[in-house]
């Protein structure tokens, strides 16, 4: 019987974006049943031996199911599952992952998962998992590995690979050098495409994400790039030098990885060559690394706004405390300072108690409004839209926008103040204080991120502490100060 | 004289990640000088004619410089510059951009820039710019175009392209169908690689981001994918069916674009086929679109946390007001409510005035702490780490972590309260209220995003309003309530 096309298609395994989540649900289900059996066995203490037997039988069956399930997954999905279960279960699943996936999974997992996996592995397994890695992958992992494992693996490297490892480890994490790899195909410019095609056919496969081949001279100086597209559509008799492109983006290993990511985004690149000061090709960056950079930067920004670093949602509570307490204590100090400022007006507040209930509105809206300005500015800074030429213009515009929103908002707030206090004077003081405080928020929202960026600091986290501090303390000060002047 | 390799390299134009910013600085400089000349001319009213002559001469020179500068840039860089200058200058530069770049620039600019460019173009230019676009590009732009332009351009399309345009316009913006394109190379499974290579050589070029070719049968059913890498390293005599991969990720046009982006990220893809329910190939998604999705989602999240949408930093002030006022007014309402709640305890506060200064600390720290929890949970939700099985565990963990941070933090706050009031009873009330309010923040931080996500709502923006509302109002209520019970 001949196979029909439809039947052959039935053997296709289609990855689905939701595969990993389905697998996670199955894993959790198995783990859950596993736990139930354990609990059951512990409860039936009367019939010890039989219960234990049943338990171990069922356990073995669960483990077999889990092993089959997990090892059939893409290494990235295994990594996802390891990051989505508590540590005890994580270690159990990690033991079931077959050794062939070890290297890939270790490279895919988040940093905090990797630590816990490496801790639980013995030296031999670690050496086995890492000795198959490329120099750039090893360099990424090296800081997490025990030094003797790194030493052992280094021994097995060729001289060239060792040189690359040392080079890769020398670049900062957030530089192009930190994300580049060394898997490149190089050709000379004075050969025909036919020769290139024959050369490629001798390779077992092309490096991942090869969309272009690099054209270099004898000194390894980069002369141009030959896209696979040009290679495929041009006649084999053409010379490389005729069809190669000399209009390409090249990176320096010390460029920031965020700048490189911006360039990939803007020019829709899949890979880019990295060259040194002499124009020599030393590596390449691929979109896979760039996507990780973009994602990590965006995650980091979101977390740092809340004053945290990345956290294992199943990490021991003590770790979580270290992560979260500093920021909260810092906020506590600024809140206490603001509260101390306000307490200097105790006489005013004890005379007109309603001020106590209105002052937090003034402080809060100043913070919210400043936060809007700051978010816009931080974003414009990240894209590179803010220059010396337009800073002043932006500053004026933000003050104007804030003043207009402030007029409307403070009018509403004044009505509320009048309703709650019955005093038009209090309403007017409220209005004036609120507009002032919003303008202060706008000023800080524009200036602080710009100044911090100019001094090479991260604009997000520090700026928002300063903003809250200022709008709280000054909000109280202006409101209660005006009240003291005009209402007493 | 023969050309040395070094000289030939001198003709290489190397893009640099910072190119666009340098160009922006130059453009701003030219615009600035331009403005100076205009102002100068206006001031010298005495010598009208001569001044005008000089002005127009210098202006023409500036325009020539600008034209040369801008048209030498990559369309993505032109788009960047257009988005980085105020509207008047934007229109001036846009007039200088040569017509051949129009289509590319329109596709590259941000939505809010595109609107202002399209507004200023006449019908003919618009038709000229858009008639060269692919169906998927046209579909992206169509909502911004005047209907008669769309009708005109549609007339010029082939039947197949028109069908594609209608199909592409039918999918939601945030679906795979909304980001897919139709530029695919298809081959049959029963031909040799030699035949494929010959077929490709007849194409003018491969579609951008072609890393694989799709293997389909007569009914256009997708049977497998042939990577360019396999095509290049295997012998030309091999059959497509022997070397194609049947283990690939395929997308459905109605999948969410964020899910697709997650899959690209996880499996390091460059392109993925889109198939319909019957398994027929209808399009493909490339990494270029995916990178845009990732970046836009992350920008949107950052902005929506501050209660805004994307805003042209040079937009007219009225627009900015529309963007920012709703959120601030919403915050004003929640703050007023909280303040109203507190004002119910006027007697208590007027008896012990110092409570007025302490209550905002209780409210603020509850909000900060809840915000940390919420940030972590929103992130875990986005990655798909939270399932029915671990929600309860996470909830308990967050409460525990918050309780422990709360113990430390509230002890410090209690010391401050004691220092400012001299009363141990007030310090104890402060401590209890602060812990309670932080626990409320943690509960809301876990539950609200999860519930909102389950109902298909965006977890970021709405959740944070609710959080602040709860921690403010309940913070005041608990603190002043406890004070009323125990201190009066």
PDB file of N, CA, C and O in Angstrom, chain A residues 234-273:
ATOM      1  N   UNK A 234      21.705  34.071  -7.050  1.00  0.00           N
ATOM      2  CA  UNK A 234      22.657  34.440  -8.088  1.00  0.00           C
ATOM      3  C   UNK A 234      23.234  33.201  -8.781  1.00  0.00           C
ATOM      4  O   UNK A 234      23.224  32.101  -8.235  1.00  0.00           O
ATOM      5  N   UNK A 235      23.757  33.426  -9.993  1.00  0.00           N
ATOM      6  CA  UNK A 235      24.337  32.317 -10.745  1.00  0.00           C
ATOM      7  C   UNK A 235      25.599  31.819 -10.053  1.00  0.00           C
ATOM      8  O   UNK A 235      26.387  32.622  -9.558  1.00  0.00           O
ATOM      9  N   UNK A 236      25.809  30.507 -10.027  1.00  0.00           N
ATOM     10  CA  UNK A 236      26.977  29.944  -9.340  1.00  0.00           C
ATOM     11  C   UNK A 236      28.300  30.451  -9.891  1.00  0.00           C
ATOM     12  O   UNK A 236      29.318  30.404  -9.206  1.00  0.00           O
ATOM     13  N   UNK A 237      28.285  30.961 -11.116  1.00  0.00           N
ATOM     14  CA  UNK A 237      29.548  31.429 -11.690  1.00  0.00           C
ATOM     15  C   UNK A 237      29.943  32.799 -11.139  1.00  0.00           C
ATOM     16  O   UNK A 237      31.101  33.197 -11.278  1.00  0.00           O
ATOM     17  N   UNK A 238      29.001  33.531 -10.541  1.00  0.00           N
ATOM     18  CA  UNK A 238      29.334  34.862 -10.032  1.00  0.00           C
ATOM     19  C   UNK A 238      30.429  34.773  -8.977  1.00  0.00           C
ATOM     20  O   UNK A 238      30.537  33.777  -8.260  1.00  0.00           O
ATOM     21  N   UNK A 239      31.205  35.845  -8.888  1.00  0.00           N
ATOM     22  CA  UNK A 239      32.228  35.931  -7.841  1.00  0.00           C
ATOM     23  C   UNK A 239      31.576  36.459  -6.561  1.00  0.00           C
ATOM     24  O   UNK A 239      30.647  37.269  -6.622  1.00  0.00           O
ATOM     25  N   UNK A 240      32.086  36.017  -5.440  1.00  0.00           N
ATOM     26  CA  UNK A 240      31.594  36.520  -4.156  1.00  0.00           C
ATOM     27  C   UNK A 240      31.666  38.039  -4.130  1.00  0.00           C
ATOM     28  O   UNK A 240      30.726  38.725  -3.708  1.00  0.00           O
ATOM     29  N   UNK A 241      32.793  38.596  -4.614  1.00  0.00           N
ATOM     30  CA  UNK A 241      32.977  40.053  -4.537  1.00  0.00           C
ATOM     31  C   UNK A 241      31.919  40.809  -5.340  1.00  0.00           C
ATOM     32  O   UNK A 241      31.623  41.961  -5.041  1.00  0.00           O
ATOM     33  N   UNK A 242      31.333  40.156  -6.355  1.00  0.00           N
ATOM     34  CA  UNK A 242      30.315  40.843  -7.156  1.00  0.00           C
ATOM     35  C   UNK A 242      28.975  40.945  -6.445  1.00  0.00           C
ATOM     36  O   UNK A 242      28.218  41.884  -6.663  1.00  0.00           O
ATOM     37  N   UNK A 243      28.659  39.902  -5.666  1.00  0.00           N
ATOM     38  CA  UNK A 243      27.306  39.872  -5.095  1.00  0.00           C
ATOM     39  C   UNK A 243      27.279  40.173  -3.600  1.00  0.00           C
ATOM     40  O   UNK A 243      26.208  40.307  -3.016  1.00  0.00           O
ATOM     41  N   UNK A 244      28.446  40.276  -2.979  1.00  0.00           N
ATOM     42  CA  UNK A 244      28.430  40.543  -1.535  1.00  0.00           C
ATOM     43  C   UNK A 244      27.958  41.966  -1.268  1.00  0.00           C
ATOM     44  O   UNK A 244      27.999  42.823  -2.133  1.00  0.00           O
ATOM     45  N   UNK A 245      27.474  42.172  -0.043  1.00  0.00           N
ATOM     46  CA  UNK A 245      27.010  43.502   0.325  1.00  0.00           C
ATOM     47  C   UNK A 245      28.088  44.188   1.153  1.00  0.00           C
ATOM     48  O   UNK A 245      28.724  43.575   2.017  1.00  0.00           O
ATOM     49  N   UNK A 246      28.323  45.467   0.841  1.00  0.00           N
ATOM     50  CA  UNK A 246      29.306  46.208   1.633  1.00  0.00           C
ATOM     51  C   UNK A 246      28.602  47.245   2.501  1.00  0.00           C
ATOM     52  O   UNK A 246      29.231  48.084   3.118  1.00  0.00           O
ATOM     53  N   UNK A 247      27.284  47.172   2.530  1.00  0.00           N
ATOM     54  CA  UNK A 247      26.479  48.124   3.304  1.00  0.00           C
ATOM     55  C   UNK A 247      25.810  47.339   4.426  1.00  0.00           C
ATOM     56  O   UNK A 247      24.674  46.894   4.306  1.00  0.00           O
ATOM     57  N   UNK A 248      26.545  47.108   5.478  1.00  0.00           N
ATOM     58  CA  UNK A 248      26.038  46.246   6.542  1.00  0.00           C
ATOM     59  C   UNK A 248      26.303  46.882   7.890  1.00  0.00           C
ATOM     60  O   UNK A 248      27.128  47.808   8.006  1.00  0.00           O
ATOM     61  N   UNK A 249      25.609  46.405   8.920  1.00  0.00           N
ATOM     62  CA  UNK A 249      25.861  46.904  10.261  1.00  0.00           C
ATOM     63  C   UNK A 249      26.897  46.023  10.933  1.00  0.00           C
ATOM     64  O   UNK A 249      26.767  44.807  10.956  1.00  0.00           O
ATOM     65  N   UNK A 250      27.941  46.624  11.471  1.00  0.00           N
ATOM     66  CA  UNK A 250      28.879  45.829  12.257  1.00  0.00           C
ATOM     67  C   UNK A 250      28.962  46.404  13.658  1.00  0.00           C
ATOM     68  O   UNK A 250      28.753  47.602  13.864  1.00  0.00           O
ATOM     69  N   UNK A 251      29.222  45.543  14.597  1.00  0.00           N
ATOM     70  CA  UNK A 251      29.231  45.949  16.001  1.00  0.00           C
ATOM     71  C   UNK A 251      30.631  45.876  16.561  1.00  0.00           C
ATOM     72  O   UNK A 251      31.467  45.112  16.081  1.00  0.00           O
ATOM     73  N   UNK A 252      30.858  46.656  17.604  1.00  0.00           N
ATOM     74  CA  UNK A 252      32.114  46.575  18.341  1.00  0.00           C
ATOM     75  C   UNK A 252      31.841  45.786  19.619  1.00  0.00           C
ATOM     76  O   UNK A 252      30.779  45.951  20.210  1.00  0.00           O
ATOM     77  N   UNK A 253      32.789  44.912  20.044  1.00  0.00           N
ATOM     78  CA  UNK A 253      32.489  44.074  21.219  1.00  0.00           C
ATOM     79  C   UNK A 253      32.184  44.879  22.471  1.00  0.00           C
ATOM     80  O   UNK A 253      31.547  44.366  23.396  1.00  0.00           O
ATOM     81  N   UNK A 254      32.585  46.143  22.520  1.00  0.00           N
ATOM     82  CA  UNK A 254      32.330  46.934  23.723  1.00  0.00           C
ATOM     83  C   UNK A 254      31.066  47.790  23.615  1.00  0.00           C
ATOM     84  O   UNK A 254      30.695  48.470  24.569  1.00  0.00           O
ATOM     85  N   UNK A 255      30.385  47.739  22.462  1.00  0.00           N
ATOM     86  CA  UNK A 255      29.079  48.417  22.362  1.00  0.00           C
ATOM     87  C   UNK A 255      28.147  47.837  23.421  1.00  0.00           C
ATOM     88  O   UNK A 255      28.272  46.677  23.801  1.00  0.00           O
ATOM     89  N   UNK A 256      27.169  48.631  23.867  1.00  0.00           N
ATOM     90  CA  UNK A 256      26.233  48.086  24.845  1.00  0.00           C
ATOM     91  C   UNK A 256      25.261  47.140  24.142  1.00  0.00           C
ATOM     92  O   UNK A 256      24.916  47.330  22.980  1.00  0.00           O
ATOM     93  N   UNK A 257      24.845  46.097  24.869  1.00  0.00           N
ATOM     94  CA  UNK A 257      23.949  45.132  24.229  1.00  0.00           C
ATOM     95  C   UNK A 257      22.591  45.760  23.927  1.00  0.00           C
ATOM     96  O   UNK A 257      21.917  45.370  22.971  1.00  0.00           O
ATOM     97  N   UNK A 258      22.207  46.763  24.703  1.00  0.00           N
ATOM     98  CA  UNK A 258      20.926  47.421  24.439  1.00  0.00           C
ATOM     99  C   UNK A 258      20.977  48.217  23.131  1.00  0.00           C
ATOM    100  O   UNK A 258      20.018  48.213  22.361  1.00  0.00           O
ATOM    101  N   UNK A 259      22.121  48.875  22.857  1.00  0.00           N
ATOM    102  CA  UNK A 259      22.278  49.577  21.581  1.00  0.00           C
ATOM    103  C   UNK A 259      22.216  48.592  20.424  1.00  0.00           C
ATOM    104  O   UNK A 259      21.586  48.861  19.399  1.00  0.00           O
ATOM    105  N   UNK A 260      22.900  47.455  20.592  1.00  0.00           N
ATOM    106  CA  UNK A 260      22.885  46.446  19.539  1.00  0.00           C
ATOM    107  C   UNK A 260      21.461  45.969  19.309  1.00  0.00           C
ATOM    108  O   UNK A 260      21.014  45.819  18.168  1.00  0.00           O
ATOM    109  N   UNK A 261      20.718  45.768  20.399  1.00  0.00           N
ATOM    110  CA  UNK A 261      19.337  45.307  20.270  1.00  0.00           C
ATOM    111  C   UNK A 261      18.508  46.346  19.519  1.00  0.00           C
ATOM    112  O   UNK A 261      17.700  45.998  18.655  1.00  0.00           O
ATOM    113  N   UNK A 262      18.750  47.631  19.829  1.00  0.00           N
ATOM    114  CA  UNK A 262      18.041  48.692  19.128  1.00  0.00           C
ATOM    115  C   UNK A 262      18.310  48.640  17.628  1.00  0.00           C
ATOM    116  O   UNK A 262      17.397  48.800  16.815  1.00  0.00           O
ATOM    117  N   UNK A 263      19.559  48.380  17.279  1.00  0.00           N
ATOM    118  CA  UNK A 263      19.917  48.311  15.858  1.00  0.00           C
ATOM    119  C   UNK A 263      19.251  47.107  15.186  1.00  0.00           C
ATOM    120  O   UNK A 263      18.734  47.211  14.072  1.00  0.00           O
ATOM    121  N   UNK A 264      19.232  45.963  15.860  1.00  0.00           N
ATOM    122  CA  UNK A 264      18.572  44.781  15.294  1.00  0.00           C
ATOM    123  C   UNK A 264      17.098  45.066  15.042  1.00  0.00           C
ATOM    124  O   UNK A 264      16.542  44.685  14.020  1.00  0.00           O
ATOM    125  N   UNK A 265      16.487  45.737  16.031  1.00  0.00           N
ATOM    126  CA  UNK A 265      15.076  46.067  15.926  1.00  0.00           C
ATOM    127  C   UNK A 265      14.816  46.997  14.753  1.00  0.00           C
ATOM    128  O   UNK A 265      13.887  46.809  13.988  1.00  0.00           O
ATOM    129  N   UNK A 266      15.650  48.029  14.658  1.00  0.00           N
ATOM    130  CA  UNK A 266      15.409  49.056  13.664  1.00  0.00           C
ATOM    131  C   UNK A 266      15.659  48.544  12.255  1.00  0.00           C
ATOM    132  O   UNK A 266      14.910  48.840  11.346  1.00  0.00           O
ATOM    133  N   UNK A 267      16.746  47.764  12.090  1.00  0.00           N
ATOM    134  CA  UNK A 267      17.082  47.322  10.737  1.00  0.00           C
ATOM    135  C   UNK A 267      16.619  45.898  10.462  1.00  0.00           C
ATOM    136  O   UNK A 267      17.005  45.311   9.459  1.00  0.00           O
ATOM    137  N   UNK A 268      15.810  45.329  11.341  1.00  0.00           N
ATOM    138  CA  UNK A 268      15.274  43.974  11.135  1.00  0.00           C
ATOM    139  C   UNK A 268      16.355  42.948  10.813  1.00  0.00           C
ATOM    140  O   UNK A 268      16.253  42.194   9.842  1.00  0.00           O
ATOM    141  N   UNK A 269      17.382  42.883  11.647  1.00  0.00           N
ATOM    142  CA  UNK A 269      18.496  41.972  11.380  1.00  0.00           C
ATOM    143  C   UNK A 269      18.260  40.594  11.989  1.00  0.00           C
ATOM    144  O   UNK A 269      17.486  40.438  12.930  1.00  0.00           O
ATOM    145  N   UNK A 270      18.925  39.603  11.440  1.00  0.00           N
ATOM    146  CA  UNK A 270      18.934  38.264  12.027  1.00  0.00           C
ATOM    147  C   UNK A 270      20.295  37.979  12.658  1.00  0.00           C
ATOM    148  O   UNK A 270      20.401  37.306  13.669  1.00  0.00           O
ATOM    149  N   UNK A 271      21.352  38.512  12.035  1.00  0.00           N
ATOM    150  CA  UNK A 271      22.675  38.395  12.642  1.00  0.00           C
ATOM    151  C   UNK A 271      23.500  39.605  12.247  1.00  0.00           C
ATOM    152  O   UNK A 271      23.168  40.291  11.273  1.00  0.00           O
ATOM    153  N   UNK A 272      24.555  39.876  13.013  1.00  0.00           N
ATOM    154  CA  UNK A 272      25.441  40.989  12.685  1.00  0.00           C
ATOM    155  C   UNK A 272      26.860  40.620  13.075  1.00  0.00           C
ATOM    156  O   UNK A 272      27.071  39.971  14.103  1.00  0.00           O
ATOM    157  N   UNK A 273      27.843  40.994  12.238  1.00  0.00           N
ATOM    158  CA  UNK A 273      29.237  40.691  12.565  1.00  0.00           C
ATOM    159  C   UNK A 273      29.768  41.610  13.660  1.00  0.00           C
ATOM    160  O   UNK A 273      29.336  42.757  13.772  1.00  0.00           O
TER     161      UNK A 273
END
